[in-house]
Amino acid sequence: MKKNIILSTAVSAMIMLALPWLAVTFVKGDGGMVACFALFFCVNPIYSVAIGIFAGKNNRRLWSLPVISAALFLIGTWIFFDMGETAFIFYGMVYFVLGIASMMICRVFV
């Protein structure tokens, strides 16, 4: 079980920390804006739902994965974009709700 938590946290760090860094560092100009929109509206929500489904299989032990994922998103965006920006708090809360909702749905139906 610890191996699952460590692996999921590492994947969350890669998606929520490394991808914004890559978008800011290597994609310049308008392409960077497109990359950020793709992250905020496609990649991160899909990952939040996926981590929620994974956590729903054993939510007594894995309930923290959606929390960790949303927290890493908030940390990553504040580091690489703008510290204290309130819009990122809203996005983090939406990703958290997506993860928790998919965890609960998976718990009920699977």
JSON list of C-alpha atoms in Angstrom, two decimals:
[
{"chain": "A", "resi": 1, "resn": "MET", "atom": "CA", "xyz": [0.00, 0.00, 0.00]},
{"chain": "A", "resi": 2, "resn": "LYS", "atom": "CA", "xyz": [2.85, 2.41, 0.78]},
{"chain": "A", "resi": 3, "resn": "LYS", "atom": "CA", "xyz": [4.26, 1.70, -2.66]},
{"chain": "A", "resi": 4, "resn": "ASN", "atom": "CA", "xyz": [0.95, 2.84, -4.24]},
{"chain": "A", "resi": 5, "resn": "ILE", "atom": "CA", "xyz": [0.93, 6.05, -2.22]},
{"chain": "A", "resi": 6, "resn": "ILE", "atom": "CA", "xyz": [4.55, 6.85, -3.04]},
{"chain": "A", "resi": 7, "resn": "LEU", "atom": "CA", "xyz": [4.07, 6.10, -6.74]},
{"chain": "A", "resi": 8, "resn": "SER", "atom": "CA", "xyz": [0.88, 8.17, -6.92]},
{"chain": "A", "resi": 9, "resn": "THR", "atom": "CA", "xyz": [2.51, 11.08, -5.13]},
{"chain": "A", "resi": 10, "resn": "ALA", "atom": "CA", "xyz": [5.46, 10.93, -7.53]},
{"chain": "A", "resi": 11, "resn": "VAL", "atom": "CA", "xyz": [3.14, 10.93, -10.54]},
{"chain": "A", "resi": 12, "resn": "SER", "atom": "CA", "xyz": [1.19, 13.83, -9.02]},
{"chain": "A", "resi": 13, "resn": "ALA", "atom": "CA", "xyz": [4.42, 15.76, -8.56]},
{"chain": "A", "resi": 14, "resn": "MET", "atom": "CA", "xyz": [5.37, 15.12, -12.17]},
{"chain": "A", "resi": 15, "resn": "ILE", "atom": "CA", "xyz": [2.01, 16.28, -13.52]},
{"chain": "A", "resi": 16, "resn": "MET", "atom": "CA", "xyz": [1.25, 19.12, -11.12]},
{"chain": "A", "resi": 17, "resn": "LEU", "atom": "CA", "xyz": [4.81, 20.47, -10.66]},
{"chain": "A", "resi": 18, "resn": "ALA", "atom": "CA", "xyz": [6.89, 19.42, -13.66]},
{"chain": "A", "resi": 19, "resn": "LEU", "atom": "CA", "xyz": [4.38, 20.16, -16.42]},
{"chain": "A", "resi": 20, "resn": "PRO", "atom": "CA", "xyz": [3.82, 23.82, -15.40]},
{"chain": "A", "resi": 21, "resn": "TRP", "atom": "CA", "xyz": [7.58, 24.25, -15.13]},
{"chain": "A", "resi": 22, "resn": "LEU", "atom": "CA", "xyz": [8.04, 22.79, -18.60]},
{"chain": "A", "resi": 23, "resn": "ALA", "atom": "CA", "xyz": [5.30, 25.04, -19.99]},
{"chain": "A", "resi": 24, "resn": "VAL", "atom": "CA", "xyz": [6.86, 28.15, -18.47]},
{"chain": "A", "resi": 25, "resn": "THR", "atom": "CA", "xyz": [10.46, 27.27, -19.29]},
{"chain": "A", "resi": 26, "resn": "PHE", "atom": "CA", "xyz": [10.39, 25.82, -22.78]},
{"chain": "A", "resi": 27, "resn": "VAL", "atom": "CA", "xyz": [7.26, 27.16, -24.48]},
{"chain": "A", "resi": 28, "resn": "LYS", "atom": "CA", "xyz": [7.49, 30.88, -25.24]},
{"chain": "A", "resi": 29, "resn": "GLY", "atom": "CA", "xyz": [4.93, 33.46, -26.27]},
{"chain": "A", "resi": 30, "resn": "ASP", "atom": "CA", "xyz": [1.42, 32.49, -27.27]},
{"chain": "A", "resi": 31, "resn": "GLY", "atom": "CA", "xyz": [2.34, 28.82, -27.31]},
{"chain": "A", "resi": 32, "resn": "GLY", "atom": "CA", "xyz": [2.94, 29.06, -23.57]},
{"chain": "A", "resi": 33, "resn": "MET", "atom": "CA", "xyz": [-0.57, 30.38, -23.07]},
{"chain": "A", "resi": 34, "resn": "VAL", "atom": "CA", "xyz": [-1.99, 27.50, -25.11]},
{"chain": "A", "resi": 35, "resn": "ALA", "atom": "CA", "xyz": [0.07, 25.02, -23.08]},
{"chain": "A", "resi": 36, "resn": "CYS", "atom": "CA", "xyz": [-1.23, 26.53, -19.83]},
{"chain": "A", "resi": 37, "resn": "PHE", "atom": "CA", "xyz": [-4.83, 26.37, -21.04]},
{"chain": "A", "resi": 38, "resn": "ALA", "atom": "CA", "xyz": [-4.30, 22.74, -22.01]},
{"chain": "A", "resi": 39, "resn": "LEU", "atom": "CA", "xyz": [-2.92, 22.02, -18.56]},
{"chain": "A", "resi": 40, "resn": "PHE", "atom": "CA", "xyz": [-5.63, 23.87, -16.64]},
{"chain": "A", "resi": 41, "resn": "PHE", "atom": "CA", "xyz": [-8.62, 22.70, -18.67]},
{"chain": "A", "resi": 42, "resn": "CYS", "atom": "CA", "xyz": [-7.63, 19.24, -19.96]},
{"chain": "A", "resi": 43, "resn": "VAL", "atom": "CA", "xyz": [-4.67, 17.54, -18.32]},
{"chain": "A", "resi": 44, "resn": "ASN", "atom": "CA", "xyz": [-5.19, 18.51, -14.67]},
{"chain": "A", "resi": 45, "resn": "PRO", "atom": "CA", "xyz": [-8.96, 17.80, -14.51]},
{"chain": "A", "resi": 46, "resn": "ILE", "atom": "CA", "xyz": [-8.52, 14.44, -16.21]},
{"chain": "A", "resi": 47, "resn": "TYR", "atom": "CA", "xyz": [-5.70, 13.59, -13.82]},
{"chain": "A", "resi": 48, "resn": "SER", "atom": "CA", "xyz": [-7.80, 14.68, -10.82]},
{"chain": "A", "resi": 49, "resn": "VAL", "atom": "CA", "xyz": [-10.62, 12.36, -11.88]},
{"chain": "A", "resi": 50, "resn": "ALA", "atom": "CA", "xyz": [-8.15, 9.53, -12.52]},
{"chain": "A", "resi": 51, "resn": "ILE", "atom": "CA", "xyz": [-6.48, 9.90, -9.12]},
{"chain": "A", "resi": 52, "resn": "GLY", "atom": "CA", "xyz": [-9.93, 9.97, -7.53]},
{"chain": "A", "resi": 53, "resn": "ILE", "atom": "CA", "xyz": [-10.90, 6.73, -9.25]},
{"chain": "A", "resi": 54, "resn": "PHE", "atom": "CA", "xyz": [-7.64, 5.15, -8.11]},
{"chain": "A", "resi": 55, "resn": "ALA", "atom": "CA", "xyz": [-8.21, 6.36, -4.55]},
{"chain": "A", "resi": 56, "resn": "GLY", "atom": "CA", "xyz": [-11.81, 5.13, -4.60]},
{"chain": "A", "resi": 57, "resn": "LYS", "atom": "CA", "xyz": [-10.66, 1.53, -4.83]},
{"chain": "A", "resi": 58, "resn": "ASN", "atom": "CA", "xyz": [-9.37, 1.76, -1.25]},
{"chain": "A", "resi": 59, "resn": "ASN", "atom": "CA", "xyz": [-10.48, 5.12, 0.09]},
{"chain": "A", "resi": 60, "resn": "ARG", "atom": "CA", "xyz": [-9.74, 4.28, 3.72]},
{"chain": "A", "resi": 61, "resn": "ARG", "atom": "CA", "xyz": [-6.02, 4.34, 2.95]},
{"chain": "A", "resi": 62, "resn": "LEU", "atom": "CA", "xyz": [-5.82, 6.42, -0.22]},
{"chain": "A", "resi": 63, "resn": "TRP", "atom": "CA", "xyz": [-8.19, 9.30, 0.67]},
{"chain": "A", "resi": 64, "resn": "SER", "atom": "CA", "xyz": [-5.26, 11.72, 0.80]},
{"chain": "A", "resi": 65, "resn": "LEU", "atom": "CA", "xyz": [-4.31, 11.38, -2.87]},
{"chain": "A", "resi": 66, "resn": "PRO", "atom": "CA", "xyz": [-6.84, 13.96, -4.19]},
{"chain": "A", "resi": 67, "resn": "VAL", "atom": "CA", "xyz": [-5.74, 16.33, -1.41]},
{"chain": "A", "resi": 68, "resn": "ILE", "atom": "CA", "xyz": [-2.06, 15.88, -2.27]},
{"chain": "A", "resi": 69, "resn": "SER", "atom": "CA", "xyz": [-2.77, 16.36, -5.97]},
{"chain": "A", "resi": 70, "resn": "ALA", "atom": "CA", "xyz": [-4.67, 19.63, -5.42]},
{"chain": "A", "resi": 71, "resn": "ALA", "atom": "CA", "xyz": [-2.02, 20.90, -2.99]},
{"chain": "A", "resi": 72, "resn": "LEU", "atom": "CA", "xyz": [0.78, 20.14, -5.45]},
{"chain": "A", "resi": 73, "resn": "PHE", "atom": "CA", "xyz": [-1.13, 21.99, -8.16]},
{"chain": "A", "resi": 74, "resn": "LEU", "atom": "CA", "xyz": [-1.44, 25.04, -5.93]},
{"chain": "A", "resi": 75, "resn": "ILE", "atom": "CA", "xyz": [2.22, 24.93, -4.95]},
{"chain": "A", "resi": 76, "resn": "GLY", "atom": "CA", "xyz": [3.35, 24.49, -8.54]},
{"chain": "A", "resi": 77, "resn": "THR", "atom": "CA", "xyz": [1.28, 27.31, -9.96]},
{"chain": "A", "resi": 78, "resn": "TRP", "atom": "CA", "xyz": [2.25, 29.70, -7.18]},
{"chain": "A", "resi": 79, "resn": "ILE", "atom": "CA", "xyz": [5.94, 28.91, -7.73]},
{"chain": "A", "resi": 80, "resn": "PHE", "atom": "CA", "xyz": [5.97, 29.15, -11.51]},
{"chain": "A", "resi": 81, "resn": "PHE", "atom": "CA", "xyz": [3.31, 31.77, -12.22]},
{"chain": "A", "resi": 82, "resn": "ASP", "atom": "CA", "xyz": [2.29, 34.22, -9.50]},
{"chain": "A", "resi": 83, "resn": "MET", "atom": "CA", "xyz": [2.52, 33.74, -5.75]},
{"chain": "A", "resi": 84, "resn": "GLY", "atom": "CA", "xyz": [-0.78, 34.23, -3.97]},
{"chain": "A", "resi": 85, "resn": "GLU", "atom": "CA", "xyz": [-2.97, 34.46, -7.07]},
{"chain": "A", "resi": 86, "resn": "THR", "atom": "CA", "xyz": [-6.51, 33.69, -5.93]},
{"chain": "A", "resi": 87, "resn": "ALA", "atom": "CA", "xyz": [-7.63, 32.24, -9.27]},
{"chain": "A", "resi": 88, "resn": "PHE", "atom": "CA", "xyz": [-5.30, 29.31, -8.71]},
{"chain": "A", "resi": 89, "resn": "ILE", "atom": "CA", "xyz": [-7.00, 28.63, -5.37]},
{"chain": "A", "resi": 90, "resn": "PHE", "atom": "CA", "xyz": [-10.28, 28.30, -7.27]},
{"chain": "A", "resi": 91, "resn": "TYR", "atom": "CA", "xyz": [-8.72, 25.88, -9.77]},
{"chain": "A", "resi": 92, "resn": "GLY", "atom": "CA", "xyz": [-7.17, 23.88, -6.93]},
{"chain": "A", "resi": 93, "resn": "MET", "atom": "CA", "xyz": [-10.54, 23.61, -5.21]},
{"chain": "A", "resi": 94, "resn": "VAL", "atom": "CA", "xyz": [-12.19, 22.46, -8.45]},
{"chain": "A", "resi": 95, "resn": "TYR", "atom": "CA", "xyz": [-9.51, 19.77, -8.92]},
{"chain": "A", "resi": 96, "resn": "PHE", "atom": "CA", "xyz": [-9.98, 18.73, -5.29]},
{"chain": "A", "resi": 97, "resn": "VAL", "atom": "CA", "xyz": [-13.76, 18.46, -5.73]},
{"chain": "A", "resi": 98, "resn": "LEU", "atom": "CA", "xyz": [-13.30, 16.47, -8.96]},
{"chain": "A", "resi": 99, "resn": "GLY", "atom": "CA", "xyz": [-10.96, 14.06, -7.20]},
{"chain": "A", "resi": 100, "resn": "ILE", "atom": "CA", "xyz": [-13.17, 13.60, -4.15]},
{"chain": "A", "resi": 101, "resn": "ALA", "atom": "CA", "xyz": [-16.35, 13.25, -6.25]},
{"chain": "A", "resi": 102, "resn": "SER", "atom": "CA", "xyz": [-14.80, 10.63, -8.51]},
{"chain": "A", "resi": 103, "resn": "MET", "atom": "CA", "xyz": [-13.45, 8.82, -5.44]},
{"chain": "A", "resi": 104, "resn": "MET", "atom": "CA", "xyz": [-16.92, 8.71, -3.89]},
{"chain": "A", "resi": 105, "resn": "ILE", "atom": "CA", "xyz": [-18.58, 7.63, -7.15]},
{"chain": "A", "resi": 106, "resn": "CYS", "atom": "CA", "xyz": [-16.00, 4.88, -7.59]},
{"chain": "A", "resi": 107, "resn": "ARG", "atom": "CA", "xyz": [-16.51, 3.79, -3.99]},
{"chain": "A", "resi": 108, "resn": "VAL", "atom": "CA", "xyz": [-20.28, 3.50, -4.46]},
{"chain": "A", "resi": 109, "resn": "PHE", "atom": "CA", "xyz": [-20.40, 1.86, -7.89]},
{"chain": "A", "resi": 110, "resn": "VAL", "atom": "CA", "xyz": [-17.29, -0.33, -7.94]}
]
